[in-house]
PDB file of C-alpha atoms in Angstrom:
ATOM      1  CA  UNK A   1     -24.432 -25.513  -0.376  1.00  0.00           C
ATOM      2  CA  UNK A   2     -22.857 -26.032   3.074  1.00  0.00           C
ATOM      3  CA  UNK A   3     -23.681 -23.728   5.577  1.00  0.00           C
ATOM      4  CA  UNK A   4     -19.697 -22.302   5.683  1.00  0.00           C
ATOM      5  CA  UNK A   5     -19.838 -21.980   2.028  1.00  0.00           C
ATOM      6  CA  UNK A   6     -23.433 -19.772   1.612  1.00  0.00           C
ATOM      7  CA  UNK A   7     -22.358 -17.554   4.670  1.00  0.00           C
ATOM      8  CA  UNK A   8     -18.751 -17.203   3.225  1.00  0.00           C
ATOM      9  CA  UNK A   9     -20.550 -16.325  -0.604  1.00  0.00           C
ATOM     10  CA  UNK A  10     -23.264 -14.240   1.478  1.00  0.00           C
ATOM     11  CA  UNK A  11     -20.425 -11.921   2.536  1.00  0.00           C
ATOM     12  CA  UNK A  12     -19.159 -11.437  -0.677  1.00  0.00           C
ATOM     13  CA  UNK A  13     -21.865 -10.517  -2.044  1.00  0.00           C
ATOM     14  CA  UNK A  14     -22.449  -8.223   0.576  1.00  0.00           C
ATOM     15  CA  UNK A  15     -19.064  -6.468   0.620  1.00  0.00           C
ATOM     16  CA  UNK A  16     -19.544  -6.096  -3.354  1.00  0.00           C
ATOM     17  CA  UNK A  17     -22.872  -4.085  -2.770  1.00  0.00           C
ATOM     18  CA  UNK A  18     -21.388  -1.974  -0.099  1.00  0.00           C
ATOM     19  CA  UNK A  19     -18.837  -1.059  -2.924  1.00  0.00           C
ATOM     20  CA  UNK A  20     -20.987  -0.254  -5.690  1.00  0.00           C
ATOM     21  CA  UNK A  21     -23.246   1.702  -2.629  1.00  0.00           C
ATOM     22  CA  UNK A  22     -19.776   3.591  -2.035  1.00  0.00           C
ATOM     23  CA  UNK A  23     -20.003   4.211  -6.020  1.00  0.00           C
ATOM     24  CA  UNK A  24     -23.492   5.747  -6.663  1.00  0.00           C
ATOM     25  CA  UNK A  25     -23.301   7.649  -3.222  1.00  0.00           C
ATOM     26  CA  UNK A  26     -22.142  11.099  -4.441  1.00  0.00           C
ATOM     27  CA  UNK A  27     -25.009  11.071  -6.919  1.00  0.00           C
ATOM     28  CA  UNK A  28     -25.135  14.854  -6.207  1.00  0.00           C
ATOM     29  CA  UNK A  29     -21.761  15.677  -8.014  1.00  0.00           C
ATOM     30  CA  UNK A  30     -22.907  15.210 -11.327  1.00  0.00           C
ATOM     31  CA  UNK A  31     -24.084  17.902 -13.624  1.00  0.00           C
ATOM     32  CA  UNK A  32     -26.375  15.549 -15.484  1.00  0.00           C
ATOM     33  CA  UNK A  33     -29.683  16.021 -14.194  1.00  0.00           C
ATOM     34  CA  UNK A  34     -30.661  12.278 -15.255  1.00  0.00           C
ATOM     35  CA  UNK A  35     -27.568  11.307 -13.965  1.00  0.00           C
ATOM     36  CA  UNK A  36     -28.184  12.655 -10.412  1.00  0.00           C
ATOM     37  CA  UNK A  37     -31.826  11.111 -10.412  1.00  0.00           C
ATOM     38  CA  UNK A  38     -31.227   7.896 -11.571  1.00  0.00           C
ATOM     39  CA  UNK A  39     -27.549   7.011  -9.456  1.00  0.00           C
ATOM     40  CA  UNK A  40     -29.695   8.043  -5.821  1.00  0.00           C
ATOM     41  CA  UNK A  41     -32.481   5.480  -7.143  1.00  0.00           C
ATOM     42  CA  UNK A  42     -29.316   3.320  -7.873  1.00  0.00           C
ATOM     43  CA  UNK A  43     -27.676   3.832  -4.434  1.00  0.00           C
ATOM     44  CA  UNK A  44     -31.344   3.337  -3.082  1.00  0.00           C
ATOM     45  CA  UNK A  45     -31.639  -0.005  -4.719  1.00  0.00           C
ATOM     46  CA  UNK A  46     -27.877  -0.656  -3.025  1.00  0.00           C
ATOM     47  CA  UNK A  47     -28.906   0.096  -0.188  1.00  0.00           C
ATOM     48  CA  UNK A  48     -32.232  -2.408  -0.500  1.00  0.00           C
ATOM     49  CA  UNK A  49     -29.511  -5.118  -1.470  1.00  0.00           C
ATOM     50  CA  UNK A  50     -27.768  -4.434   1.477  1.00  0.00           C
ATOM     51  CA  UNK A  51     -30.569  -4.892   4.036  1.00  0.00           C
ATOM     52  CA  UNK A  52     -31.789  -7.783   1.927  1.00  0.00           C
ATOM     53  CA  UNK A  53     -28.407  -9.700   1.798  1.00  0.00           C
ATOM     54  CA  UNK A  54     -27.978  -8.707   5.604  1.00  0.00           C
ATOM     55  CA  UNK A  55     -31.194 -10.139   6.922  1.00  0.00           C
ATOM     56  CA  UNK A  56     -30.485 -13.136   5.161  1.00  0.00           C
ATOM     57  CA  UNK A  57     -27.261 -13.665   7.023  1.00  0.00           C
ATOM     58  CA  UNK A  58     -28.918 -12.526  10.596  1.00  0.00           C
ATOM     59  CA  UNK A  59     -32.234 -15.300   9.583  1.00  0.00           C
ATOM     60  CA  UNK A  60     -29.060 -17.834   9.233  1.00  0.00           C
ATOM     61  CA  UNK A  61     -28.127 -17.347  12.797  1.00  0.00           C
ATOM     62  CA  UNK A  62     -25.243 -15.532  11.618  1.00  0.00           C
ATOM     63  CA  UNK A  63     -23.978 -11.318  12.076  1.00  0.00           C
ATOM     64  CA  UNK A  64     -22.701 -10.389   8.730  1.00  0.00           C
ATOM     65  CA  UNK A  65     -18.340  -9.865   9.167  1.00  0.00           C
ATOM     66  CA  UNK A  66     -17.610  -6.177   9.933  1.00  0.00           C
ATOM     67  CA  UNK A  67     -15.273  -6.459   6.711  1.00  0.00           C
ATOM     68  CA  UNK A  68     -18.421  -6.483   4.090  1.00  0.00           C
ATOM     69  CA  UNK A  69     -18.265  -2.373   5.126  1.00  0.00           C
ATOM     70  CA  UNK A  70     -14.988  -1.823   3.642  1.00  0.00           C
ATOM     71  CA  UNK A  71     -16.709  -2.377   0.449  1.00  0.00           C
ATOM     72  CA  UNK A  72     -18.493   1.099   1.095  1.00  0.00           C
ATOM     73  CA  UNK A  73     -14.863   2.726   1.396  1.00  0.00           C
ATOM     74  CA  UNK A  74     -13.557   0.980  -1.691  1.00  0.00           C
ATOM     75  CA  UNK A  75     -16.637   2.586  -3.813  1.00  0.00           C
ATOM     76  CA  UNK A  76     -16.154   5.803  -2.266  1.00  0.00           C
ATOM     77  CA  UNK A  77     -12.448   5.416  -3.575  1.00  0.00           C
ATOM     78  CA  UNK A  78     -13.405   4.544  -6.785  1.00  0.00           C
ATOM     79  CA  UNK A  79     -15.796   6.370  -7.164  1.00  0.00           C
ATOM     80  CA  UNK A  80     -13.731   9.801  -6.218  1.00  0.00           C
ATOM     81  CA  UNK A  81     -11.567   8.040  -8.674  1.00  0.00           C
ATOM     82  CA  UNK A  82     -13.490   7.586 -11.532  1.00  0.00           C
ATOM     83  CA  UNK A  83     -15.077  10.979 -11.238  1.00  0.00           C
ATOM     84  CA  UNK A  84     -11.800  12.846 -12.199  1.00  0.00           C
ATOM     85  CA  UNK A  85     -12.371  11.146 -15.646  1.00  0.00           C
ATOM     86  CA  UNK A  86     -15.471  12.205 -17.902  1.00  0.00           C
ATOM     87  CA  UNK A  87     -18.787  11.142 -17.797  1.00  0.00           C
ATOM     88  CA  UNK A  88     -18.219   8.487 -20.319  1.00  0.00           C
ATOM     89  CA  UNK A  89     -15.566   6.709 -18.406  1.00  0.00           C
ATOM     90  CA  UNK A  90     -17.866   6.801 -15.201  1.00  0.00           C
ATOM     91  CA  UNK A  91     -20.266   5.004 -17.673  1.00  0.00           C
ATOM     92  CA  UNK A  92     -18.359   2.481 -18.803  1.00  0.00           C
ATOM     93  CA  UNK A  93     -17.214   1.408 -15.629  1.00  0.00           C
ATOM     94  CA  UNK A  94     -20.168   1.367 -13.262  1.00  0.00           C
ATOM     95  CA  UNK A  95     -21.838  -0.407 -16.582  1.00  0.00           C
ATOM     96  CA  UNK A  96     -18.800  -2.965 -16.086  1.00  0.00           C
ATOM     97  CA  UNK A  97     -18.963  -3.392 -12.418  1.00  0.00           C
ATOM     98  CA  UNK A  98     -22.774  -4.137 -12.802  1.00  0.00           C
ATOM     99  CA  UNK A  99     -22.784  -6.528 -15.615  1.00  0.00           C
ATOM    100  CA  UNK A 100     -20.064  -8.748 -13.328  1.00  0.00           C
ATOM    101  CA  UNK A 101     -22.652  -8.245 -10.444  1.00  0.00           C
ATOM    102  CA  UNK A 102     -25.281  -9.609 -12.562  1.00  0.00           C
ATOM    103  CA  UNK A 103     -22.970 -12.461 -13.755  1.00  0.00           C
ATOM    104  CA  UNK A 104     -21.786 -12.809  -9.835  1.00  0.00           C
ATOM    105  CA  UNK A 105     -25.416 -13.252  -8.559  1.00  0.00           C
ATOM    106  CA  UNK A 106     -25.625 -15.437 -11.525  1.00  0.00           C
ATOM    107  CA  UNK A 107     -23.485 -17.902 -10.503  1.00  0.00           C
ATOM    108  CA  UNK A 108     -24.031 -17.449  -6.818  1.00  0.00           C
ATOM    109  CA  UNK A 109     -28.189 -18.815  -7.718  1.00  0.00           C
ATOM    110  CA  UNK A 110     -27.012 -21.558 -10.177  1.00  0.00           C
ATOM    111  CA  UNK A 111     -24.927 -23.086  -7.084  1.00  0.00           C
ATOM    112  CA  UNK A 112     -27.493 -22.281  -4.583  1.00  0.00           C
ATOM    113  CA  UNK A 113     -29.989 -24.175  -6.570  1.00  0.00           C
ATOM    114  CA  UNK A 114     -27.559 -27.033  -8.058  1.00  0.00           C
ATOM    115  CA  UNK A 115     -28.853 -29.651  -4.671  1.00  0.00           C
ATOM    116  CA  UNK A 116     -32.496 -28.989  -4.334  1.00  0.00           C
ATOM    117  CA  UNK A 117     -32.542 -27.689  -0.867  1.00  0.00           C
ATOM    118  CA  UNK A 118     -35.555 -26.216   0.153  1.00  0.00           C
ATOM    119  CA  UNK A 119     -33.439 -23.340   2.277  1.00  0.00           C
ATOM    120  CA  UNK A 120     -30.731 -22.729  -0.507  1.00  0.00           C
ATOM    121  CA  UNK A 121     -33.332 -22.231  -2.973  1.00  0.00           C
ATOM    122  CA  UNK A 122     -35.495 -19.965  -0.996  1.00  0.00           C
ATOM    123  CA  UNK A 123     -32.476 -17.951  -0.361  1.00  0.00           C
ATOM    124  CA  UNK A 124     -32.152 -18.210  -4.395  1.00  0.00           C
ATOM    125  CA  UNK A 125     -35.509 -17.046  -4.932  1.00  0.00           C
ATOM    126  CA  UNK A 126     -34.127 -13.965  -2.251  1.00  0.00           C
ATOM    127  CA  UNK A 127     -31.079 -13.225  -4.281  1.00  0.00           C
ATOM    128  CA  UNK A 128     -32.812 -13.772  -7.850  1.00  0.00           C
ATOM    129  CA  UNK A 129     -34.360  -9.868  -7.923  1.00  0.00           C
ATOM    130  CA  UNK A 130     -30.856  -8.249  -6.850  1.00  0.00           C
ATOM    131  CA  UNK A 131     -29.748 -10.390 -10.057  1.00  0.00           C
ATOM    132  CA  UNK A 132     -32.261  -8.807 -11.875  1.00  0.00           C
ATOM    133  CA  UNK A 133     -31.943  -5.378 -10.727  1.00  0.00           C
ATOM    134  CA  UNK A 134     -27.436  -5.348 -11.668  1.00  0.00           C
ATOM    135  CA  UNK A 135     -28.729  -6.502 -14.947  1.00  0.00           C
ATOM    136  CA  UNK A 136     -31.186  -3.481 -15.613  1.00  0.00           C
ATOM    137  CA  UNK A 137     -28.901  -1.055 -13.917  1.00  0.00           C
ATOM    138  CA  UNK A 138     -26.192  -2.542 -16.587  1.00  0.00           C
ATOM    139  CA  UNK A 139     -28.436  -2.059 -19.028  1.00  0.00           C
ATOM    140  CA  UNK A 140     -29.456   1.718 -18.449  1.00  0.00           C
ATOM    141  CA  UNK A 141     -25.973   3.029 -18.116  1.00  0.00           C
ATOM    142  CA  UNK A 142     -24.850   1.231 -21.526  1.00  0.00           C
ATOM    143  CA  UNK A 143     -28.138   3.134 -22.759  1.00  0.00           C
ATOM    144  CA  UNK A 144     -26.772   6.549 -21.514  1.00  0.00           C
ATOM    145  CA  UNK A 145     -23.364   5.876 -22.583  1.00  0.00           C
ATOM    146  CA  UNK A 146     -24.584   5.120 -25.826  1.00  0.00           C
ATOM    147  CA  UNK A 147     -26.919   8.508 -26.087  1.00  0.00           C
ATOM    148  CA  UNK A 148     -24.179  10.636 -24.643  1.00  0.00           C
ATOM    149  CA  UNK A 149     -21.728   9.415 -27.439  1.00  0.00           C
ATOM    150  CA  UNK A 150     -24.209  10.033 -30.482  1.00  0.00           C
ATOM    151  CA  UNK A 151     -25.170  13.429 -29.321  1.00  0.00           C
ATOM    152  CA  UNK A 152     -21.641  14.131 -29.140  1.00  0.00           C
ATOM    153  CA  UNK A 153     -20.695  12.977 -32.769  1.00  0.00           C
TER     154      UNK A 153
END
């Protein structure tokens, strides 16, 4: 991957975590106690993706583009957003937006890694446990959506 192309894909990525930061930030509104606990370890592990992603970029030579914040605002949004719905619908859509992060980093490693290069796939290698981590986060709130709707039947 080209230099342009990794910075340019590193900023995505970036501006996607700063929105799903912006969605697990008002962990403190829920009445859930589970809830509460587990979306500030979520925005924690945002926040870990942040630096990560950002150190990256700065070890590339590079200052990450002051537009990956407006990713924070557009969480916050839909996050306020969501929040006027039920639990369930909060659910189902951080579980969506986390299974396409998953999917995103997915891709993101399979290109990284398609030309051999020492530096793309050390940088893959980087990525690989933010990957992980969307993927387990997915998995967890499709687990709670699927206990809150049995208890409720």
């Amino acid at each position: 991957m080209e230099d342009k192309q990794l910075i340019k894909g590193l900023n995505k990525i970036l501006t996607f975590e700063h929105g799903h930061l912006g969605m697990y930030k008002n962990f403190l509104d829920y009445e859930d106690k589970e809830i509460r606990r587990v979306f500030r370890r979520f925005m924690e592990v945002e926040i870990e993706h942040i630096n990560k992603i950002s150190t990256i970029i700065r070890n590339l030579g590079r200052t990450p583009s002051p537009l990956v914040e407006s990713g924070d605002i557009i969480g916050k949004l839909f996050g306020i957003t969501i929040n006027f719905a039920n639990i369930k619908d909060v659910l189902k859509a951080f579980s969506f937006i986390e299974k396409k992060s998953q999917q995103g980093y997915a891709n993101f490693i399979a290109e990284l890694e398609q030309n051999g290069d020492k530096r793309n796939d050390f940088i893959a290698e980087l990525a690989a446990p933010n990957m992980l981590e969307a993927q387990l986060m997915h998995l967890w709130l499709e687990d709670k959506l699927k206990n809150i709707s049995s208890s409720q039947n």
